[in-house]
Short mmCIF file of C-alpha atoms in Angstrom, two decimals:
data_model
loop_
_atom_site.label_atom_id
_atom_site.label_comp_id
_atom_site.label_asym_id
_atom_site.label_seq_id
_atom_site.Cartn_x
_atom_site.Cartn_y
_atom_site.Cartn_z
CA MET A 1 -39.65 107.61 -35.99
CA THR A 2 -42.27 104.95 -36.75
CA GLU A 3 -42.54 106.15 -40.36
CA LEU A 4 -38.77 105.95 -40.76
CA LEU A 5 -38.66 102.39 -39.39
CA LEU A 6 -41.47 101.25 -41.69
CA SER A 7 -39.74 102.86 -44.66
CA LEU A 8 -36.38 101.26 -43.85
CA LEU A 9 -37.99 97.85 -43.29
CA ALA A 10 -39.73 98.00 -46.66
CA LEU A 11 -36.58 99.27 -48.35
CA GLY A 12 -34.53 96.45 -46.88
CA MET A 13 -37.04 93.91 -48.15
CA LEU A 14 -37.07 95.51 -51.59
CA LEU A 15 -33.30 95.77 -51.92
CA LEU A 16 -32.79 92.14 -50.89
CA THR A 17 -35.44 90.99 -53.37
CA LEU A 18 -33.97 93.14 -56.15
CA GLN A 19 -30.55 91.62 -55.54
CA LEU A 20 -31.98 88.09 -55.82
CA LEU A 21 -33.94 88.98 -58.95
CA LEU A 22 -30.88 90.45 -60.64
CA LEU A 23 -29.16 87.08 -60.25
CA ARG A 24 -32.09 85.27 -61.86
CA VAL A 25 -33.46 87.61 -64.52
CA ALA A 26 -31.01 86.53 -67.24
CA GLN A 27 -32.43 82.98 -67.12
CA GLN A 28 -35.98 83.92 -66.12
CA ARG A 29 -36.92 86.79 -68.39
CA PHE A 30 -40.45 87.00 -67.01
CA LEU A 31 -38.95 88.60 -63.88
CA LEU A 32 -37.88 91.77 -65.73
CA PRO A 33 -41.20 93.65 -65.32
CA LEU A 34 -41.22 92.66 -61.63
CA LEU A 35 -37.70 94.04 -61.31
CA ILE A 36 -38.81 97.39 -62.75
CA ALA A 37 -41.92 97.49 -60.54
CA LEU A 38 -39.94 96.77 -57.36
CA ALA A 39 -37.25 99.31 -58.25
CA SER A 40 -40.00 101.92 -58.71
CA MET A 41 -41.53 101.00 -55.37
CA ALA A 42 -38.13 101.26 -53.70
CA VAL A 43 -37.79 104.87 -54.86
CA ILE A 44 -41.36 105.74 -53.85
CA ILE A 45 -41.18 104.22 -50.38
CA SER A 46 -37.79 105.76 -49.59
CA GLY A 47 -39.47 109.11 -48.88
CA PRO A 48 -39.30 109.10 -45.05
CA ALA A 49 -35.67 107.94 -45.15
CA VAL A 50 -34.75 110.71 -47.58
CA PHE A 51 -36.58 113.41 -45.63
CA GLN A 52 -35.09 112.44 -42.27
CA LEU A 53 -31.64 111.12 -43.17
CA PHE A 54 -30.71 112.85 -46.46
CA PRO A 55 -32.46 116.23 -46.55
CA ALA A 56 -30.15 117.43 -49.33
CA GLY A 57 -31.78 114.89 -51.65
CA ILE A 58 -35.39 115.86 -50.97
CA PHE A 59 -36.02 117.63 -54.25
CA LEU A 60 -34.19 114.99 -56.25
CA TYR A 61 -36.56 112.48 -54.64
CA ILE A 62 -39.61 114.61 -55.47
CA ALA A 63 -38.40 115.02 -59.05
CA ALA A 64 -38.03 111.23 -59.40
CA LEU A 65 -41.58 110.52 -58.22
CA PRO A 66 -43.37 111.11 -61.56
CA ILE A 67 -40.94 108.77 -63.33
CA THR A 68 -41.32 105.96 -60.81
CA PHE A 69 -45.07 106.32 -60.35
CA PHE A 70 -45.68 106.11 -64.10
CA ALA A 71 -43.43 103.05 -64.40
CA LEU A 72 -45.33 101.09 -61.76
CA PRO A 73 -48.77 100.25 -63.27
CA VAL A 74 -47.50 99.21 -66.71
CA SER A 75 -44.75 97.11 -65.13
CA LEU A 76 -47.28 95.27 -62.96
CA TYR A 77 -49.41 94.63 -66.04
CA LEU A 78 -46.45 93.26 -68.00
CA TYR A 79 -45.55 91.07 -65.03
CA ALA A 80 -49.09 89.65 -64.91
CA GLN A 81 -48.86 89.11 -68.66
CA ALA A 82 -45.54 87.29 -68.27
CA LEU A 83 -46.91 84.98 -65.57
CA SER A 84 -50.00 84.13 -67.61
CA ALA A 85 -48.27 83.66 -70.99
CA VAL A 86 -48.81 80.34 -72.74
CA GLU A 87 -45.35 80.60 -74.28
CA PRO A 88 -42.02 81.65 -72.69
CA TRP A 89 -42.18 85.40 -72.14
CA HIS A 90 -39.40 87.70 -73.25
CA TRP A 91 -39.09 91.43 -73.68
CA GLN A 92 -40.33 92.79 -77.00
CA TRP A 93 -39.97 96.29 -78.34
CA ARG A 94 -43.74 96.79 -78.41
CA TYR A 95 -43.83 96.57 -74.63
CA SER A 96 -41.81 99.78 -74.47
CA LYS A 97 -44.83 101.66 -75.82
CA GLY A 98 -46.52 101.15 -72.47
CA TYR A 99 -43.93 103.46 -70.94
CA TRP A 100 -44.92 106.42 -73.14
CA PRO A 101 -45.99 108.50 -70.07
CA GLN A 102 -42.27 108.86 -69.34
CA LEU A 103 -42.33 111.42 -72.17
CA ILE A 104 -44.32 113.54 -69.72
CA ALA A 105 -42.70 112.38 -66.49
CA ILE A 106 -39.08 113.03 -67.46
CA PRO A 107 -39.61 116.68 -68.60
CA LEU A 108 -41.68 117.24 -65.45
CA ALA A 109 -38.86 115.80 -63.33
CA LEU A 110 -36.42 118.18 -64.99
CA LEU A 111 -38.75 121.13 -64.37
CA ILE A 112 -38.98 120.25 -60.69
CA TYR A 113 -35.27 119.65 -60.22
CA THR A 114 -34.13 122.78 -62.07
CA LEU A 115 -36.32 125.14 -60.06
CA PRO A 116 -34.34 127.43 -57.73
CA GLU A 117 -34.39 126.07 -54.20
CA THR A 118 -36.52 128.92 -52.90
CA GLN A 119 -39.14 128.20 -55.54
CA GLN A 120 -39.00 124.47 -54.81
CA GLN A 121 -39.64 125.20 -51.16
CA ALA A 122 -42.49 127.55 -52.01
CA LEU A 123 -44.12 125.11 -54.42
CA PHE A 124 -44.03 121.98 -52.27
CA PHE A 125 -43.89 123.15 -48.65
CA ALA A 126 -45.39 126.64 -48.40
CA ASP A 127 -49.08 127.11 -47.62
CA GLU A 128 -49.29 129.67 -50.39
CA ALA A 129 -46.99 130.13 -53.35
CA ASP A 130 -46.61 132.78 -56.03
CA LEU A 131 -47.30 130.67 -59.09
CA GLN A 132 -45.59 132.35 -62.00
CA GLY A 133 -43.31 131.28 -64.83
CA GLN A 134 -41.61 127.94 -64.33
CA VAL A 135 -43.26 127.47 -60.94
CA LEU A 136 -46.73 127.78 -62.50
CA LEU A 137 -45.77 125.47 -65.38
CA THR A 138 -44.39 122.92 -62.91
CA ALA A 139 -47.51 123.06 -60.73
CA ILE A 140 -49.82 122.56 -63.72
CA GLY A 141 -47.64 119.74 -65.02
CA PHE A 142 -47.64 118.02 -61.63
CA LEU A 143 -51.43 118.24 -61.37
CA LEU A 144 -52.00 116.93 -64.91
CA ALA A 145 -49.47 114.14 -64.38
CA THR A 146 -51.25 113.09 -61.19
CA LEU A 147 -54.63 112.93 -62.94
CA LEU A 148 -53.11 111.03 -65.87
CA TRP A 149 -51.46 108.56 -63.50
CA LEU A 150 -54.74 107.90 -61.70
CA GLY A 151 -56.47 107.22 -65.02
CA LEU A 152 -53.70 104.94 -66.26
CA SER A 153 -53.60 103.06 -62.97
CA LEU A 154 -57.33 102.35 -63.19
CA PHE A 155 -56.90 101.31 -66.83
CA TYR A 156 -54.15 98.81 -66.02
CA LEU A 157 -55.95 97.44 -62.97
CA VAL A 158 -58.94 96.64 -65.17
CA ARG A 159 -56.66 95.07 -67.80
CA ILE A 160 -54.95 92.90 -65.18
CA THR A 161 -58.32 91.76 -63.83
CA LEU A 162 -59.52 90.74 -67.29
CA LEU A 163 -56.17 89.14 -68.10
CA LEU A 164 -56.29 86.98 -64.97
CA LYS A 165 -59.85 85.87 -65.68
CA GLN A 166 -58.89 84.78 -69.21
CA TYR A 167 -55.77 83.12 -67.86
CA ARG A 168 -57.72 80.98 -65.39
CA ASP A 169 -60.08 79.89 -68.16
CA LYS A 170 -57.02 78.79 -70.14
CA LEU A 171 -55.63 76.95 -67.13
CA HIS A 172 -58.79 74.89 -66.93
CA GLN A 173 -58.36 73.86 -70.55
CA VAL A 174 -55.00 72.25 -69.76
CA PHE A 175 -54.65 71.38 -66.07
CA ALA A 176 -56.77 69.36 -63.68
CA ALA A 177 -55.27 71.24 -60.71
CA ASP A 178 -54.47 74.93 -60.47
CA ALA A 179 -52.66 75.00 -57.12
CA GLY A 180 -49.68 77.32 -57.40
CA LYS A 181 -50.91 78.60 -60.76
CA SER A 182 -54.11 80.51 -60.05
CA LEU A 183 -52.38 83.85 -59.24
CA TYR A 184 -55.11 84.93 -56.84
CA TRP A 185 -52.42 86.72 -54.87
CA LEU A 186 -52.24 89.22 -57.75
CA ASN A 187 -55.90 90.03 -57.18
CA GLY A 188 -55.09 90.56 -53.51
CA LEU A 189 -52.19 92.78 -54.51
CA MET A 190 -54.46 94.94 -56.65
CA ALA A 191 -57.00 95.22 -53.85
CA ILE A 192 -54.29 96.43 -51.48
CA LEU A 193 -53.04 98.85 -54.14
CA VAL A 194 -56.49 100.40 -54.50
CA LEU A 195 -56.88 100.57 -50.72
CA SER A 196 -53.45 102.16 -50.36
CA TRP A 197 -54.10 104.78 -53.02
CA GLY A 198 -57.54 105.62 -51.65
CA TYR A 199 -56.20 105.86 -48.10
CA ALA A 200 -53.28 108.02 -49.23
CA VAL A 201 -55.65 110.44 -50.99
CA LEU A 202 -57.77 110.71 -47.84
CA VAL A 203 -54.68 111.41 -45.75
CA LEU A 204 -53.54 114.06 -48.22
CA LEU A 205 -56.91 115.79 -48.36
CA ILE A 206 -58.34 115.63 -44.85
CA GLU A 207 -55.62 114.58 -42.38
CA ASP A 208 -55.11 118.09 -41.00
CA ALA A 209 -58.82 118.94 -40.99
CA MET A 210 -59.98 115.73 -39.30
CA GLY A 211 -57.12 115.18 -36.87
CA SER A 212 -58.06 111.49 -36.78
CA PRO A 213 -55.53 108.97 -35.41
CA TRP A 214 -56.71 106.58 -38.13
CA LEU A 215 -55.71 108.90 -40.97
CA ASN A 216 -51.97 109.52 -41.06
CA GLU A 217 -48.83 108.80 -43.05
CA THR A 218 -47.97 105.89 -40.76
CA GLY A 219 -51.05 104.09 -42.04
CA VAL A 220 -50.00 104.75 -45.63
CA LEU A 221 -46.57 103.25 -44.97
CA LEU A 222 -48.05 100.25 -43.17
CA LEU A 223 -50.21 99.47 -46.20
CA ALA A 224 -47.17 99.98 -48.43
CA LEU A 225 -45.18 97.55 -46.30
CA ILE A 226 -47.89 94.89 -46.68
CA LEU A 227 -47.89 95.53 -50.41
CA VAL A 228 -44.11 95.19 -50.61
CA TRP A 229 -44.09 92.01 -48.55
CA LEU A 230 -46.76 90.38 -50.73
CA LEU A 231 -45.08 91.30 -54.01
CA CYS A 232 -41.59 90.33 -52.83
CA SER A 233 -42.51 87.03 -51.18
CA CYS A 234 -44.86 85.83 -53.92
CA GLY A 235 -42.76 87.24 -56.75
CA LEU A 236 -39.68 85.31 -55.68
CA ASN A 237 -41.56 82.00 -55.65
CA GLN A 238 -44.05 82.36 -58.50
CA LEU A 239 -43.41 80.64 -61.83
CA PRO A 240 -45.52 81.25 -64.94
CA GLY A 241 -48.60 79.05 -64.86
CA PHE A 242 -47.86 77.30 -68.13
CA THR A 243 -44.16 76.64 -67.44
CA GLU A 244 -44.51 72.87 -67.65
CA CYS A 245 -46.18 73.18 -71.06
CA TYR A 246 -43.42 75.26 -72.64
CA LYS A 247 -41.75 72.03 -73.77
CA ALA A 248 -44.97 70.46 -74.98
CA PRO A 249 -45.24 69.22 -78.58
CA ASN A 250 -45.07 71.99 -81.13
CA GLU A 251 -48.64 72.20 -82.30
CA THR A 252 -51.48 74.67 -82.38
CA THR A 253 -52.36 75.26 -78.76
CA PRO A 254 -55.88 74.75 -77.39
CA PHE A 255 -55.63 77.71 -75.07
CA GLU A 256 -57.78 80.08 -77.09
CA THR A 257 -60.89 77.93 -76.69
CA PRO A 258 -63.51 79.01 -74.13
CA VAL A 259 -65.53 76.31 -72.40
CA ALA A 260 -68.50 75.00 -74.37
CA ALA A 261 -68.15 77.50 -77.20
CA ALA A 262 -67.77 76.78 -80.91
CA THR A 263 -65.17 79.38 -81.88
CA ASP A 264 -64.12 80.29 -85.38
CA LYS A 265 -60.98 78.26 -84.76
CA TYR A 266 -63.06 75.12 -84.10
CA GLN A 267 -65.29 75.87 -87.05
CA ARG A 268 -62.20 75.73 -89.25
CA SER A 269 -61.05 72.48 -87.62
CA ALA A 270 -60.89 69.24 -89.62
CA LEU A 271 -62.33 67.29 -86.70
CA GLY A 272 -65.64 65.74 -87.71
CA GLU A 273 -68.53 64.79 -85.47
CA ALA A 274 -67.93 61.06 -85.80
CA GLN A 275 -64.23 61.42 -85.03
CA ALA A 276 -65.02 63.65 -82.06
CA GLN A 277 -67.40 61.01 -80.69
CA ARG A 278 -64.71 58.34 -81.02
CA ILE A 279 -62.28 60.56 -79.11
CA ALA A 280 -64.95 61.20 -76.46
CA ASN A 281 -65.40 57.46 -75.98
CA LYS A 282 -61.64 56.99 -75.66
CA VAL A 283 -61.55 59.81 -73.10
CA ARG A 284 -64.25 58.16 -70.96
CA THR A 285 -62.45 54.82 -71.10
CA ALA A 286 -59.06 56.31 -70.20
CA VAL A 287 -60.32 58.55 -67.42
CA TYR A 288 -62.91 56.29 -65.77
CA ASP A 289 -62.01 52.70 -66.68
CA GLU A 290 -58.23 53.13 -66.66
CA ALA A 291 -58.47 55.66 -63.80
CA LEU A 292 -56.12 58.24 -65.28
CA TYR A 293 -57.79 60.78 -63.01
CA LEU A 294 -55.69 59.34 -60.17
CA ASP A 295 -52.63 61.08 -61.59
CA PRO A 296 -52.43 64.40 -59.67
CA ALA A 297 -50.18 65.84 -62.40
CA LEU A 298 -52.47 64.90 -65.28
CA THR A 299 -52.63 67.52 -68.03
CA LEU A 300 -54.37 67.84 -71.35
CA TYR A 301 -51.10 67.06 -73.10
CA LYS A 302 -50.50 63.88 -71.09
CA LEU A 303 -54.01 62.65 -71.77
CA ALA A 304 -53.69 63.49 -75.47
CA GLU A 305 -50.43 61.56 -75.65
CA HIS A 306 -52.03 58.57 -73.89
CA LEU A 307 -54.94 58.59 -76.35
CA GLY A 308 -52.75 59.18 -79.40
CA VAL A 309 -54.64 62.31 -80.51
CA SER A 310 -53.66 65.94 -80.85
CA ALA A 311 -54.16 68.24 -77.87
CA GLN A 312 -56.22 70.55 -80.07
CA TYR A 313 -58.64 67.78 -81.08
CA LEU A 314 -58.88 66.60 -77.49
CA SER A 315 -59.66 70.12 -76.28
CA GLN A 316 -62.28 70.54 -79.00
CA THR A 317 -63.90 67.22 -78.08
CA LEU A 318 -64.04 68.09 -74.39
CA ASN A 319 -65.50 71.55 -74.98
CA GLN A 320 -67.95 70.76 -77.78
CA THR A 321 -68.85 67.08 -77.49
CA LEU A 322 -68.56 66.58 -73.72
CA GLN A 323 -69.41 70.20 -72.90
CA GLN A 324 -66.75 70.50 -70.19
CA SER A 325 -63.30 71.91 -69.73
CA PHE A 326 -60.46 69.49 -69.05
CA TYR A 327 -60.33 70.73 -65.44
CA ASP A 328 -64.04 70.07 -64.84
CA TYR A 329 -64.05 66.70 -66.58
CA ILE A 330 -61.13 65.25 -64.61
CA ASN A 331 -62.30 66.66 -61.30
CA GLU A 332 -65.79 65.30 -61.89
CA ALA A 333 -64.26 61.82 -62.19
CA ARG A 334 -62.34 62.41 -58.98
CA ILE A 335 -65.48 63.55 -57.16
CA VAL A 336 -67.35 60.40 -58.28
CA ALA A 337 -64.56 58.27 -56.80
CA ALA A 338 -64.46 60.39 -53.64
CA LYS A 339 -68.21 59.94 -53.10
CA GLN A 340 -67.81 56.18 -53.17
CA GLN A 341 -64.98 56.27 -50.62
CA LEU A 342 -66.87 58.66 -48.36
CA GLN A 343 -69.83 56.29 -48.37
CA GLN A 344 -67.88 53.03 -48.06
CA THR A 345 -64.86 53.84 -45.85
CA GLU A 346 -63.95 55.67 -42.68
CA ASP A 347 -60.80 57.18 -44.19
CA SER A 348 -60.12 60.82 -43.42
CA VAL A 349 -61.28 63.44 -45.91
CA LEU A 350 -57.68 64.42 -46.61
CA SER A 351 -56.69 60.80 -47.29
CA ILE A 352 -59.58 60.41 -49.69
CA ALA A 353 -58.74 63.66 -51.45
CA MET A 354 -55.17 62.53 -52.03
CA ALA A 355 -56.26 59.02 -53.02
CA VAL A 356 -58.52 60.21 -55.84
CA GLY A 357 -55.96 62.54 -57.40
CA PHE A 358 -56.34 65.92 -55.72
CA ASN A 359 -53.07 67.48 -54.59
CA ALA A 360 -54.52 69.90 -52.05
CA ARG A 361 -57.28 69.70 -49.44
CA SER A 362 -58.60 73.14 -50.42
CA SER A 363 -58.92 72.13 -54.09
CA PHE A 364 -60.87 69.02 -53.08
CA TYR A 365 -63.28 70.94 -50.84
CA LYS A 366 -63.87 73.57 -53.52
CA ALA A 367 -64.53 71.00 -56.26
CA PHE A 368 -66.69 68.80 -54.02
CA LYS A 369 -68.85 71.69 -52.80
CA SER A 370 -69.23 72.98 -56.37
CA SER A 371 -70.32 69.54 -57.60
CA THR A 372 -72.62 68.44 -54.77
CA GLY A 373 -73.53 71.59 -52.87
CA LEU A 374 -72.25 69.86 -49.73
CA THR A 375 -68.96 69.58 -47.90
CA PRO A 376 -67.41 66.08 -47.80
CA ALA A 377 -68.37 65.74 -44.13
CA GLU A 378 -71.98 66.72 -44.86
CA TYR A 379 -72.14 64.24 -47.72
CA ARG A 380 -70.73 61.43 -45.55
CA ALA A 381 -73.27 62.19 -42.83
CA GLN A 382 -76.11 61.42 -45.25
CA ARG A 383 -75.18 57.76 -45.67
#
């Protein structure tokens, strides 16, 4: 009964989210991979409901599992790609290539579903089965598909991890604050996915042998419910990190540039050393003397517009001449101002954080500790 309740709760959450996404996906194309991922999860997690409430559909459900399982990892990757894109994301034909495992999953689903019912029962529910003909072919196909899915899942988890790391480096080239953009919840989602899959394998392999109350299908469904809640709640509220730059001036973007690295792109740039030094001086004047760092919504594009230079040249100057990303440079100016206020006033730490341009207490603490090795309170205590 507990498993059924958990399944129905997760299904209700998924169906409500899918309905909301369907209303928005025409205008927000980046939601399409999320829509596919959640639809796949809805099929997967409906198992207890199917087994207990619709037994006639059990083998249709089992046949659908390879299709939905193979759709999940690539859809999550495309969703991460859509959220981290530096330009508005839309579906392209090349993305369809990521769904090539369906060429295996769909024939396997047909093999499972077209088996006579007695053979279906023998294959999936009997302790021993006479594996011959189509039953043997189906069993081999199911095993190979499972191994392939595990390999592909690991492959896409690694790709998402690398993608998010690159994305955060790009964020720091453009924004002085990454609150609401960092996508750390996706890392949490992947961690729960790995935990869920590992736990499910343990339950499958040793539940009967161990007889442990900590290894059962209820635990699998509880982890799945947490996974569904995280993806639904965050997915409904998350916008792509570079949304506010989509309408930026149409020029070569600075996003490709890693911090403090002279890339081939910069080597081909027309920006000379003398011009870069002039831009660096203008940056120091604007940020420190004119206190542009006080703007919590300051971006590379806004600073470039204020200085009257291209965003690409500004990014190159910051990374090569000043040896800092935009994020680090602006937050360093904010930390300098915060140190003065901590030493000279009795204002609260939160008030000081907001006064110097930070838009979140956590961002201020992280930047301050990274810069000084101390918390704001520890720094104030030294005066």
